[in-house]
Amino acid sequence: QQQVKQSPQSLIVQKGGIPIINCAYENTAFDYFPWYQQFPGKGPALLIAIRPDVSEKKEGRFTISFNKSAKQFSLHIMDSQPGDSATYFCAASRREYGNKLVFGAGTILRVKS
Amino acid sequence: GAVVSQHPSRVICKSGTSVKIECRSLDFQATTMFWYRQFPKQSLMLMATSNEGSKATYEQGVEKDKFLINHASLTLSTLTVTSAHPEDSSFYICSANPTVQETQYFGPGTRLLVL
């Protein structure tokens, strides 16, 4: 029940394409859903985050779509660039659980120029 | 804002020695810090939660006597890998929550290689 399932495991898109990464969770007590971007040999960097009372959030080229009834959320990257090639992790947490993050398995994205 | 640093970024040590990794929140106070371990091409595995002024809470299967955590101030937590062995070689990453926020900000990680 504490798992966050992420798909696909890897993804290749052409420059300008819109990669979509999906995550699903079971625990309806989660109340915070961040996405992180990680480059090789670096720590994860927060991209964008959403709470379950919002169905969509945009920050620059990154959009989170959230479907509370389906317990799913997804990351869309508009006009993807080769510099977006990285590993992306979704996560979930709840303040009452001490804000401990439960991570998805990660998606390796490659944007071809 | 919300910068977390780690030191050292890379360390090589001999088997049996101890290694200390520092995690600092540079521009905010962090009541809670977290320590993760990451193997190549895998997700982050939470090792322990560190609260300022109290004992760390370790995840199941993490040896508390091997991975000593100290959170002496609102801006500094340390992880000491005691009597390191080659199987402890990994990428160790810390994160910190600004007080009263749920967002975790991650450090750049420390690559540990035990020979």
JSON list of C-alpha atoms in Angstrom, two decimals:
[
{"chain": "A", "resi": 1, "resn": "GLN", "atom": "CA", "xyz": [0.00, 0.00, 0.00]},
{"chain": "A", "resi": 2, "resn": "GLN", "atom": "CA", "xyz": [3.01, 2.24, 0.38]},
{"chain": "A", "resi": 3, "resn": "GLN", "atom": "CA", "xyz": [4.20, 1.67, -3.17]},
{"chain": "A", "resi": 4, "resn": "VAL", "atom": "CA", "xyz": [4.26, 4.12, -6.03]},
{"chain": "A", "resi": 5, "resn": "LYS", "atom": "CA", "xyz": [4.33, 2.41, -9.40]},
{"chain": "A", "resi": 6, "resn": "GLN", "atom": "CA", "xyz": [6.02, 4.31, -12.23]},
{"chain": "A", "resi": 7, "resn": "SER", "atom": "CA", "xyz": [6.02, 3.65, -15.96]},
{"chain": "A", "resi": 8, "resn": "PRO", "atom": "CA", "xyz": [7.59, 3.39, -18.45]},
{"chain": "A", "resi": 9, "resn": "GLN", "atom": "CA", "xyz": [11.01, 2.26, -17.27]},
{"chain": "A", "resi": 10, "resn": "SER", "atom": "CA", "xyz": [12.62, 4.09, -20.19]},
{"chain": "A", "resi": 11, "resn": "LEU", "atom": "CA", "xyz": [11.49, 6.41, -22.92]},
{"chain": "A", "resi": 12, "resn": "ILE", "atom": "CA", "xyz": [13.01, 7.80, -26.11]},
{"chain": "A", "resi": 13, "resn": "VAL", "atom": "CA", "xyz": [11.48, 10.78, -27.88]},
{"chain": "A", "resi": 14, "resn": "GLN", "atom": "CA", "xyz": [12.51, 13.14, -30.63]},
{"chain": "A", "resi": 15, "resn": "LYS", "atom": "CA", "xyz": [13.37, 16.74, -29.85]},
{"chain": "A", "resi": 16, "resn": "GLY", "atom": "CA", "xyz": [10.16, 18.73, -29.59]},
{"chain": "A", "resi": 17, "resn": "GLY", "atom": "CA", "xyz": [8.12, 15.69, -28.59]},
{"chain": "A", "resi": 18, "resn": "ILE", "atom": "CA", "xyz": [6.04, 15.41, -25.42]},
{"chain": "A", "resi": 19, "resn": "PRO", "atom": "CA", "xyz": [7.19, 12.54, -23.21]},
{"chain": "A", "resi": 20, "resn": "ILE", "atom": "CA", "xyz": [4.62, 11.39, -20.65]},
{"chain": "A", "resi": 21, "resn": "ILE", "atom": "CA", "xyz": [5.56, 9.53, -17.49]},
{"chain": "A", "resi": 22, "resn": "ASN", "atom": "CA", "xyz": [2.88, 7.91, -15.38]},
{"chain": "A", "resi": 23, "resn": "CYS", "atom": "CA", "xyz": [2.63, 7.02, -11.70]},
{"chain": "A", "resi": 24, "resn": "ALA", "atom": "CA", "xyz": [0.00, 5.22, -9.65]},
{"chain": "A", "resi": 25, "resn": "TYR", "atom": "CA", "xyz": [-0.41, 4.93, -5.90]},
{"chain": "A", "resi": 26, "resn": "GLU", "atom": "CA", "xyz": [-2.59, 2.93, -3.52]},
{"chain": "A", "resi": 27, "resn": "ASN", "atom": "CA", "xyz": [-2.51, 4.86, -0.27]},
{"chain": "A", "resi": 28, "resn": "THR", "atom": "CA", "xyz": [-5.19, 7.57, -0.43]},
{"chain": "A", "resi": 29, "resn": "ALA", "atom": "CA", "xyz": [-3.63, 9.18, 2.66]},
{"chain": "A", "resi": 30, "resn": "PHE", "atom": "CA", "xyz": [-0.80, 10.62, 0.55]},
{"chain": "A", "resi": 31, "resn": "ASP", "atom": "CA", "xyz": [-1.22, 14.38, 0.23]},
{"chain": "A", "resi": 32, "resn": "TYR", "atom": "CA", "xyz": [1.85, 15.59, -1.65]},
{"chain": "A", "resi": 33, "resn": "PHE", "atom": "CA", "xyz": [3.18, 14.40, -5.00]},
{"chain": "A", "resi": 34, "resn": "PRO", "atom": "CA", "xyz": [6.52, 15.78, -6.25]},
{"chain": "A", "resi": 35, "resn": "TRP", "atom": "CA", "xyz": [8.52, 14.97, -9.36]},
{"chain": "A", "resi": 36, "resn": "TYR", "atom": "CA", "xyz": [12.31, 14.97, -9.31]},
{"chain": "A", "resi": 37, "resn": "GLN", "atom": "CA", "xyz": [14.87, 15.09, -12.12]},
{"chain": "A", "resi": 38, "resn": "GLN", "atom": "CA", "xyz": [18.23, 13.43, -11.68]},
{"chain": "A", "resi": 39, "resn": "PHE", "atom": "CA", "xyz": [21.29, 13.65, -13.90]},
{"chain": "A", "resi": 40, "resn": "PRO", "atom": "CA", "xyz": [24.04, 10.98, -13.66]},
{"chain": "A", "resi": 41, "resn": "GLY", "atom": "CA", "xyz": [26.21, 11.44, -10.58]},
{"chain": "A", "resi": 42, "resn": "LYS", "atom": "CA", "xyz": [24.01, 14.22, -9.15]},
{"chain": "A", "resi": 43, "resn": "GLY", "atom": "CA", "xyz": [21.34, 14.45, -6.50]},
{"chain": "A", "resi": 44, "resn": "PRO", "atom": "CA", "xyz": [17.66, 14.68, -7.48]},
{"chain": "A", "resi": 45, "resn": "ALA", "atom": "CA", "xyz": [16.32, 18.17, -8.15]},
{"chain": "A", "resi": 46, "resn": "LEU", "atom": "CA", "xyz": [12.69, 19.11, -7.48]},
{"chain": "A", "resi": 47, "resn": "LEU", "atom": "CA", "xyz": [10.87, 19.85, -10.74]},
{"chain": "A", "resi": 48, "resn": "ILE", "atom": "CA", "xyz": [7.27, 20.38, -9.79]},
{"chain": "A", "resi": 49, "resn": "ALA", "atom": "CA", "xyz": [4.84, 19.16, -7.13]},
{"chain": "A", "resi": 50, "resn": "ILE", "atom": "CA", "xyz": [1.08, 18.91, -6.71]},
{"chain": "A", "resi": 51, "resn": "ARG", "atom": "CA", "xyz": [-1.48, 18.34, -3.98]},
{"chain": "A", "resi": 52, "resn": "PRO", "atom": "CA", "xyz": [-4.60, 16.20, -4.51]},
{"chain": "A", "resi": 53, "resn": "ASP", "atom": "CA", "xyz": [-7.03, 19.14, -4.48]},
{"chain": "A", "resi": 54, "resn": "VAL", "atom": "CA", "xyz": [-5.64, 20.30, -7.85]},
{"chain": "A", "resi": 55, "resn": "SER", "atom": "CA", "xyz": [-6.07, 18.41, -11.14]},
{"chain": "A", "resi": 56, "resn": "GLU", "atom": "CA", "xyz": [-3.31, 20.09, -13.10]},
{"chain": "A", "resi": 57, "resn": "LYS", "atom": "CA", "xyz": [-0.27, 22.25, -12.46]},
{"chain": "A", "resi": 58, "resn": "LYS", "atom": "CA", "xyz": [2.12, 23.85, -14.96]},
{"chain": "A", "resi": 59, "resn": "GLU", "atom": "CA", "xyz": [5.58, 25.23, -14.38]},
{"chain": "A", "resi": 60, "resn": "GLY", "atom": "CA", "xyz": [7.36, 26.24, -17.55]},
{"chain": "A", "resi": 61, "resn": "ARG", "atom": "CA", "xyz": [7.49, 23.24, -19.89]},
{"chain": "A", "resi": 62, "resn": "PHE", "atom": "CA", "xyz": [6.54, 20.78, -17.14]},
{"chain": "A", "resi": 63, "resn": "THR", "atom": "CA", "xyz": [2.92, 19.84, -16.38]},
{"chain": "A", "resi": 64, "resn": "ILE", "atom": "CA", "xyz": [1.53, 17.48, -13.77]},
{"chain": "A", "resi": 65, "resn": "SER", "atom": "CA", "xyz": [-1.89, 15.96, -14.36]},
{"chain": "A", "resi": 66, "resn": "PHE", "atom": "CA", "xyz": [-3.56, 14.47, -11.28]},
{"chain": "A", "resi": 67, "resn": "ASN", "atom": "CA", "xyz": [-6.51, 12.07, -11.25]},
{"chain": "A", "resi": 68, "resn": "LYS", "atom": "CA", "xyz": [-7.57, 11.58, -7.65]},
{"chain": "A", "resi": 69, "resn": "SER", "atom": "CA", "xyz": [-10.31, 9.02, -8.34]},
{"chain": "A", "resi": 70, "resn": "ALA", "atom": "CA", "xyz": [-7.95, 6.85, -10.38]},
{"chain": "A", "resi": 71, "resn": "LYS", "atom": "CA", "xyz": [-5.07, 7.43, -7.93]},
{"chain": "A", "resi": 72, "resn": "GLN", "atom": "CA", "xyz": [-2.79, 8.33, -10.80]},
{"chain": "A", "resi": 73, "resn": "PHE", "atom": "CA", "xyz": [-0.63, 11.28, -11.73]},
{"chain": "A", "resi": 74, "resn": "SER", "atom": "CA", "xyz": [1.58, 12.00, -14.69]},
{"chain": "A", "resi": 75, "resn": "LEU", "atom": "CA", "xyz": [4.36, 14.30, -15.85]},
{"chain": "A", "resi": 76, "resn": "HIS", "atom": "CA", "xyz": [4.30, 15.87, -19.32]},
{"chain": "A", "resi": 77, "resn": "ILE", "atom": "CA", "xyz": [7.34, 17.65, -20.74]},
{"chain": "A", "resi": 78, "resn": "MET", "atom": "CA", "xyz": [6.41, 20.07, -23.50]},
{"chain": "A", "resi": 79, "resn": "ASP", "atom": "CA", "xyz": [8.80, 20.80, -26.39]},
{"chain": "A", "resi": 80, "resn": "SER", "atom": "CA", "xyz": [11.37, 18.37, -24.98]},
{"chain": "A", "resi": 81, "resn": "GLN", "atom": "CA", "xyz": [15.03, 19.13, -25.52]},
{"chain": "A", "resi": 82, "resn": "PRO", "atom": "CA", "xyz": [18.19, 16.97, -25.45]},
{"chain": "A", "resi": 83, "resn": "GLY", "atom": "CA", "xyz": [19.06, 18.68, -22.15]},
{"chain": "A", "resi": 84, "resn": "ASP", "atom": "CA", "xyz": [15.96, 17.09, -20.61]},
{"chain": "A", "resi": 85, "resn": "SER", "atom": "CA", "xyz": [17.61, 13.67, -20.97]},
{"chain": "A", "resi": 86, "resn": "ALA", "atom": "CA", "xyz": [17.74, 12.43, -17.38]},
{"chain": "A", "resi": 87, "resn": "THR", "atom": "CA", "xyz": [16.07, 10.07, -14.95]},
{"chain": "A", "resi": 88, "resn": "TYR", "atom": "CA", "xyz": [12.73, 11.20, -13.59]},
{"chain": "A", "resi": 89, "resn": "PHE", "atom": "CA", "xyz": [11.24, 10.03, -10.30]},
{"chain": "A", "resi": 90, "resn": "CYS", "atom": "CA", "xyz": [7.72, 10.50, -9.04]},
{"chain": "A", "resi": 91, "resn": "ALA", "atom": "CA", "xyz": [7.12, 10.36, -5.32]},
{"chain": "A", "resi": 92, "resn": "ALA", "atom": "CA", "xyz": [4.40, 10.65, -2.70]},
{"chain": "A", "resi": 93, "resn": "SER", "atom": "CA", "xyz": [4.34, 11.67, 0.93]},
{"chain": "A", "resi": 94, "resn": "ARG", "atom": "CA", "xyz": [2.06, 12.62, 3.80]},
{"chain": "A", "resi": 95, "resn": "ARG", "atom": "CA", "xyz": [2.80, 15.19, 6.48]},
{"chain": "A", "resi": 96, "resn": "GLU", "atom": "CA", "xyz": [1.56, 12.85, 9.22]},
{"chain": "A", "resi": 97, "resn": "TYR", "atom": "CA", "xyz": [4.10, 10.25, 8.08]},
{"chain": "A", "resi": 98, "resn": "GLY", "atom": "CA", "xyz": [6.89, 12.72, 8.73]},
{"chain": "A", "resi": 99, "resn": "ASN", "atom": "CA", "xyz": [7.02, 13.80, 5.06]},
{"chain": "A", "resi": 100, "resn": "LYS", "atom": "CA", "xyz": [8.87, 10.59, 4.17]},
{"chain": "A", "resi": 101, "resn": "LEU", "atom": "CA", "xyz": [8.95, 10.24, 0.41]},
{"chain": "A", "resi": 102, "resn": "VAL", "atom": "CA", "xyz": [7.92, 7.01, -1.29]},
{"chain": "A", "resi": 103, "resn": "PHE", "atom": "CA", "xyz": [9.64, 6.96, -4.67]},
{"chain": "A", "resi": 104, "resn": "GLY", "atom": "CA", "xyz": [8.70, 5.36, -7.94]},
{"chain": "A", "resi": 105, "resn": "ALA", "atom": "CA", "xyz": [11.30, 3.20, -9.68]},
{"chain": "A", "resi": 106, "resn": "GLY", "atom": "CA", "xyz": [12.30, 5.97, -12.08]},
{"chain": "A", "resi": 107, "resn": "THR", "atom": "CA", "xyz": [12.08, 6.59, -15.82]},
{"chain": "A", "resi": 108, "resn": "ILE", "atom": "CA", "xyz": [15.16, 7.08, -17.97]},
{"chain": "A", "resi": 109, "resn": "LEU", "atom": "CA", "xyz": [14.33, 9.66, -20.61]},
{"chain": "A", "resi": 110, "resn": "ARG", "atom": "CA", "xyz": [16.39, 10.23, -23.72]},
{"chain": "A", "resi": 111, "resn": "VAL", "atom": "CA", "xyz": [15.55, 13.09, -26.05]},
{"chain": "A", "resi": 112, "resn": "LYS", "atom": "CA", "xyz": [17.12, 12.65, -29.47]},
{"chain": "A", "resi": 113, "resn": "SER", "atom": "CA", "xyz": [18.25, 15.74, -31.35]},
{"chain": "B", "resi": 1, "resn": "GLY", "atom": "CA", "xyz": [17.15, 29.32, -2.25]},
{"chain": "B", "resi": 2, "resn": "ALA", "atom": "CA", "xyz": [16.77, 25.85, -0.65]},
{"chain": "B", "resi": 3, "resn": "VAL", "atom": "CA", "xyz": [20.32, 24.67, -1.23]},
{"chain": "B", "resi": 4, "resn": "VAL", "atom": "CA", "xyz": [21.67, 21.52, 0.39]},
{"chain": "B", "resi": 5, "resn": "SER", "atom": "CA", "xyz": [25.36, 20.70, 0.29]},
{"chain": "B", "resi": 6, "resn": "GLN", "atom": "CA", "xyz": [27.22, 17.48, 0.98]},
{"chain": "B", "resi": 7, "resn": "HIS", "atom": "CA", "xyz": [30.85, 16.89, 1.79]},
{"chain": "B", "resi": 8, "resn": "PRO", "atom": "CA", "xyz": [32.84, 15.13, 0.53]},
{"chain": "B", "resi": 9, "resn": "SER", "atom": "CA", "xyz": [31.49, 14.60, -2.98]},
{"chain": "B", "resi": 10, "resn": "ARG", "atom": "CA", "xyz": [33.64, 11.54, -3.45]},
{"chain": "B", "resi": 11, "resn": "VAL", "atom": "CA", "xyz": [35.63, 9.37, -1.04]},
{"chain": "B", "resi": 12, "resn": "ILE", "atom": "CA", "xyz": [37.75, 6.28, -1.42]},
{"chain": "B", "resi": 13, "resn": "CYS", "atom": "CA", "xyz": [38.72, 4.38, 1.71]},
{"chain": "B", "resi": 14, "resn": "LYS", "atom": "CA", "xyz": [40.19, 1.09, 2.79]},
{"chain": "B", "resi": 15, "resn": "SER", "atom": "CA", "xyz": [38.05, -1.70, 4.16]},
{"chain": "B", "resi": 16, "resn": "GLY", "atom": "CA", "xyz": [37.64, -1.43, 7.94]},
{"chain": "B", "resi": 17, "resn": "THR", "atom": "CA", "xyz": [37.91, 2.33, 8.16]},
{"chain": "B", "resi": 18, "resn": "SER", "atom": "CA", "xyz": [35.12, 4.76, 9.03]},
{"chain": "B", "resi": 19, "resn": "VAL", "atom": "CA", "xyz": [33.88, 7.54, 6.77]},
{"chain": "B", "resi": 20, "resn": "LYS", "atom": "CA", "xyz": [31.90, 10.62, 7.77]},
{"chain": "B", "resi": 21, "resn": "ILE", "atom": "CA", "xyz": [29.61, 12.43, 5.32]},
{"chain": "B", "resi": 22, "resn": "GLU", "atom": "CA", "xyz": [28.25, 15.89, 6.13]},
{"chain": "B", "resi": 23, "resn": "CYS", "atom": "CA", "xyz": [24.95, 17.30, 4.95]},
{"chain": "B", "resi": 24, "resn": "ARG", "atom": "CA", "xyz": [24.22, 21.00, 5.37]},
{"chain": "B", "resi": 25, "resn": "SER", "atom": "CA", "xyz": [21.22, 23.15, 4.55]},
{"chain": "B", "resi": 26, "resn": "LEU", "atom": "CA", "xyz": [22.82, 26.41, 3.43]},
{"chain": "B", "resi": 27, "resn": "ASP", "atom": "CA", "xyz": [19.95, 28.88, 3.39]},
{"chain": "B", "resi": 28, "resn": "PHE", "atom": "CA", "xyz": [17.24, 27.38, 5.54]},
{"chain": "B", "resi": 29, "resn": "GLN", "atom": "CA", "xyz": [16.74, 25.56, 8.81]},
{"chain": "B", "resi": 30, "resn": "ALA", "atom": "CA", "xyz": [15.84, 21.90, 8.63]},
{"chain": "B", "resi": 31, "resn": "THR", "atom": "CA", "xyz": [14.15, 20.18, 11.52]},
{"chain": "B", "resi": 32, "resn": "THR", "atom": "CA", "xyz": [14.24, 16.95, 9.56]},
{"chain": "B", "resi": 33, "resn": "MET", "atom": "CA", "xyz": [16.89, 15.54, 7.27]},
{"chain": "B", "resi": 34, "resn": "PHE", "atom": "CA", "xyz": [16.85, 12.23, 5.44]},
{"chain": "B", "resi": 35, "resn": "TRP", "atom": "CA", "xyz": [19.61, 9.89, 4.30]},
{"chain": "B", "resi": 36, "resn": "TYR", "atom": "CA", "xyz": [19.27, 7.78, 1.16]},
{"chain": "B", "resi": 37, "resn": "ARG", "atom": "CA", "xyz": [21.35, 5.21, -0.61]},
{"chain": "B", "resi": 38, "resn": "GLN", "atom": "CA", "xyz": [21.19, 4.70, -4.37]},
{"chain": "B", "resi": 39, "resn": "PHE", "atom": "CA", "xyz": [22.63, 1.87, -6.43]},
{"chain": "B", "resi": 40, "resn": "PRO", "atom": "CA", "xyz": [23.31, 2.32, -10.17]},
{"chain": "B", "resi": 41, "resn": "LYS", "atom": "CA", "xyz": [20.14, 2.64, -12.26]},
{"chain": "B", "resi": 42, "resn": "GLN", "atom": "CA", "xyz": [17.94, 2.17, -9.22]},
{"chain": "B", "resi": 43, "resn": "SER", "atom": "CA", "xyz": [15.64, 4.36, -7.20]},
{"chain": "B", "resi": 44, "resn": "LEU", "atom": "CA", "xyz": [16.52, 6.03, -3.92]},
{"chain": "B", "resi": 45, "resn": "MET", "atom": "CA", "xyz": [16.32, 3.85, -0.83]},
{"chain": "B", "resi": 46, "resn": "LEU", "atom": "CA", "xyz": [15.56, 5.67, 2.41]},
{"chain": "B", "resi": 47, "resn": "MET", "atom": "CA", "xyz": [17.99, 4.67, 5.15]},
{"chain": "B", "resi": 48, "resn": "ALA", "atom": "CA", "xyz": [16.98, 6.89, 8.03]},
{"chain": "B", "resi": 49, "resn": "THR", "atom": "CA", "xyz": [15.18, 10.02, 9.16]},
{"chain": "B", "resi": 50, "resn": "SER", "atom": "CA", "xyz": [17.21, 12.45, 11.23]},
{"chain": "B", "resi": 51, "resn": "ASN", "atom": "CA", "xyz": [15.53, 14.91, 13.58]},
{"chain": "B", "resi": 52, "resn": "GLU", "atom": "CA", "xyz": [17.46, 17.74, 15.20]},
{"chain": "B", "resi": 53, "resn": "GLY", "atom": "CA", "xyz": [18.28, 17.03, 18.80]},
{"chain": "B", "resi": 54, "resn": "SER", "atom": "CA", "xyz": [16.93, 13.48, 18.86]},
{"chain": "B", "resi": 55, "resn": "LYS", "atom": "CA", "xyz": [17.90, 9.99, 17.78]},
{"chain": "B", "resi": 56, "resn": "ALA", "atom": "CA", "xyz": [17.55, 9.04, 14.14]},
{"chain": "B", "resi": 57, "resn": "THR", "atom": "CA", "xyz": [14.81, 6.68, 13.01]},
{"chain": "B", "resi": 58, "resn": "TYR", "atom": "CA", "xyz": [16.15, 3.89, 10.85]},
{"chain": "B", "resi": 59, "resn": "GLU", "atom": "CA", "xyz": [14.28, 2.01, 8.13]},
{"chain": "B", "resi": 60, "resn": "GLN", "atom": "CA", "xyz": [13.85, -1.72, 8.44]},
{"chain": "B", "resi": 61, "resn": "GLY", "atom": "CA", "xyz": [17.00, -3.61, 7.52]},
{"chain": "B", "resi": 62, "resn": "VAL", "atom": "CA", "xyz": [19.38, -0.67, 8.03]},
{"chain": "B", "resi": 63, "resn": "GLU", "atom": "CA", "xyz": [22.00, -1.36, 10.70]},
{"chain": "B", "resi": 64, "resn": "LYS", "atom": "CA", "xyz": [21.99, 1.55, 13.12]},
{"chain": "B", "resi": 65, "resn": "ASP", "atom": "CA", "xyz": [25.39, 0.61, 14.55]},
{"chain": "B", "resi": 66, "resn": "LYS", "atom": "CA", "xyz": [26.92, 0.65, 11.09]},
{"chain": "B", "resi": 67, "resn": "PHE", "atom": "CA", "xyz": [25.34, 3.84, 9.83]},
{"chain": "B", "resi": 68, "resn": "LEU", "atom": "CA", "xyz": [25.62, 6.39, 12.64]},
{"chain": "B", "resi": 69, "resn": "ILE", "atom": "CA", "xyz": [23.57, 9.53, 12.16]},
{"chain": "B", "resi": 70, "resn": "ASN", "atom": "CA", "xyz": [23.89, 12.74, 14.14]},
{"chain": "B", "resi": 71, "resn": "HIS", "atom": "CA", "xyz": [21.74, 15.84, 13.68]},
{"chain": "B", "resi": 72, "resn": "ALA", "atom": "CA", "xyz": [23.44, 18.32, 15.96]},
{"chain": "B", "resi": 73, "resn": "SER", "atom": "CA", "xyz": [21.93, 21.52, 14.63]},
{"chain": "B", "resi": 74, "resn": "LEU", "atom": "CA", "xyz": [19.13, 22.77, 12.39]},
{"chain": "B", "resi": 75, "resn": "THR", "atom": "CA", "xyz": [21.55, 23.00, 9.46]},
{"chain": "B", "resi": 76, "resn": "LEU", "atom": "CA", "xyz": [23.83, 19.98, 9.84]},
{"chain": "B", "resi": 77, "resn": "SER", "atom": "CA", "xyz": [23.41, 16.22, 9.83]},
{"chain": "B", "resi": 78, "resn": "THR", "atom": "CA", "xyz": [26.21, 13.68, 9.54]},
{"chain": "B", "resi": 79, "resn": "LEU", "atom": "CA", "xyz": [26.28, 10.07, 8.42]},
{"chain": "B", "resi": 80, "resn": "THR", "atom": "CA", "xyz": [29.20, 7.94, 9.56]},
{"chain": "B", "resi": 81, "resn": "VAL", "atom": "CA", "xyz": [29.75, 4.60, 7.87]},
{"chain": "B", "resi": 82, "resn": "THR", "atom": "CA", "xyz": [31.63, 2.58, 10.47]},
{"chain": "B", "resi": 83, "resn": "SER", "atom": "CA", "xyz": [34.02, -0.25, 9.61]},
{"chain": "B", "resi": 84, "resn": "ALA", "atom": "CA", "xyz": [33.23, 0.16, 5.92]},
{"chain": "B", "resi": 85, "resn": "HIS", "atom": "CA", "xyz": [33.32, -2.86, 3.63]},
{"chain": "B", "resi": 86, "resn": "PRO", "atom": "CA", "xyz": [33.23, -3.08, -0.17]},
{"chain": "B", "resi": 87, "resn": "GLU", "atom": "CA", "xyz": [29.49, -3.82, -0.10]},
{"chain": "B", "resi": 88, "resn": "ASP", "atom": "CA", "xyz": [28.96, -0.37, 1.48]},
{"chain": "B", "resi": 89, "resn": "SER", "atom": "CA", "xyz": [30.21, 1.24, -1.73]},
{"chain": "B", "resi": 90, "resn": "SER", "atom": "CA", "xyz": [27.32, 3.29, -3.05]},
{"chain": "B", "resi": 91, "resn": "PHE", "atom": "CA", "xyz": [25.96, 6.76, -3.75]},
{"chain": "B", "resi": 92, "resn": "TYR", "atom": "CA", "xyz": [24.73, 8.37, -0.53]},
{"chain": "B", "resi": 93, "resn": "ILE", "atom": "CA", "xyz": [22.34, 11.31, -0.77]},
{"chain": "B", "resi": 94, "resn": "CYS", "atom": "CA", "xyz": [20.85, 13.48, 1.94]},
{"chain": "B", "resi": 95, "resn": "SER", "atom": "CA", "xyz": [17.78, 15.68, 1.79]},
{"chain": "B", "resi": 96, "resn": "ALA", "atom": "CA", "xyz": [16.28, 18.30, 4.05]},
{"chain": "B", "resi": 97, "resn": "ASN", "atom": "CA", "xyz": [12.83, 19.70, 4.76]},
{"chain": "B", "resi": 98, "resn": "PRO", "atom": "CA", "xyz": [12.61, 23.40, 5.52]},
{"chain": "B", "resi": 99, "resn": "THR", "atom": "CA", "xyz": [10.74, 23.72, 8.79]},
{"chain": "B", "resi": 100, "resn": "VAL", "atom": "CA", "xyz": [6.93, 23.48, 8.30]},
{"chain": "B", "resi": 101, "resn": "GLN", "atom": "CA", "xyz": [7.28, 22.55, 4.61]},
{"chain": "B", "resi": 102, "resn": "GLU", "atom": "CA", "xyz": [6.77, 19.15, 3.05]},
{"chain": "B", "resi": 103, "resn": "THR", "atom": "CA", "xyz": [9.19, 19.72, 0.18]},
{"chain": "B", "resi": 104, "resn": "GLN", "atom": "CA", "xyz": [12.46, 17.81, 0.36]},
{"chain": "B", "resi": 105, "resn": "TYR", "atom": "CA", "xyz": [15.55, 19.37, -1.19]},
{"chain": "B", "resi": 106, "resn": "PHE", "atom": "CA", "xyz": [18.39, 17.02, -2.03]},
{"chain": "B", "resi": 107, "resn": "GLY", "atom": "CA", "xyz": [22.12, 17.35, -1.74]},
{"chain": "B", "resi": 108, "resn": "PRO", "atom": "CA", "xyz": [24.45, 16.55, -4.65]},
{"chain": "B", "resi": 109, "resn": "GLY", "atom": "CA", "xyz": [25.35, 13.14, -3.24]},
{"chain": "B", "resi": 110, "resn": "THR", "atom": "CA", "xyz": [28.53, 11.45, -2.04]},
{"chain": "B", "resi": 111, "resn": "ARG", "atom": "CA", "xyz": [30.12, 8.63, -3.96]},
{"chain": "B", "resi": 112, "resn": "LEU", "atom": "CA", "xyz": [31.73, 6.15, -1.56]},
{"chain": "B", "resi": 113, "resn": "LEU", "atom": "CA", "xyz": [34.14, 3.49, -2.80]},
{"chain": "B", "resi": 114, "resn": "VAL", "atom": "CA", "xyz": [35.49, 1.00, -0.27]},
{"chain": "B", "resi": 115, "resn": "LEU", "atom": "CA", "xyz": [38.51, -0.96, -1.42]}
]
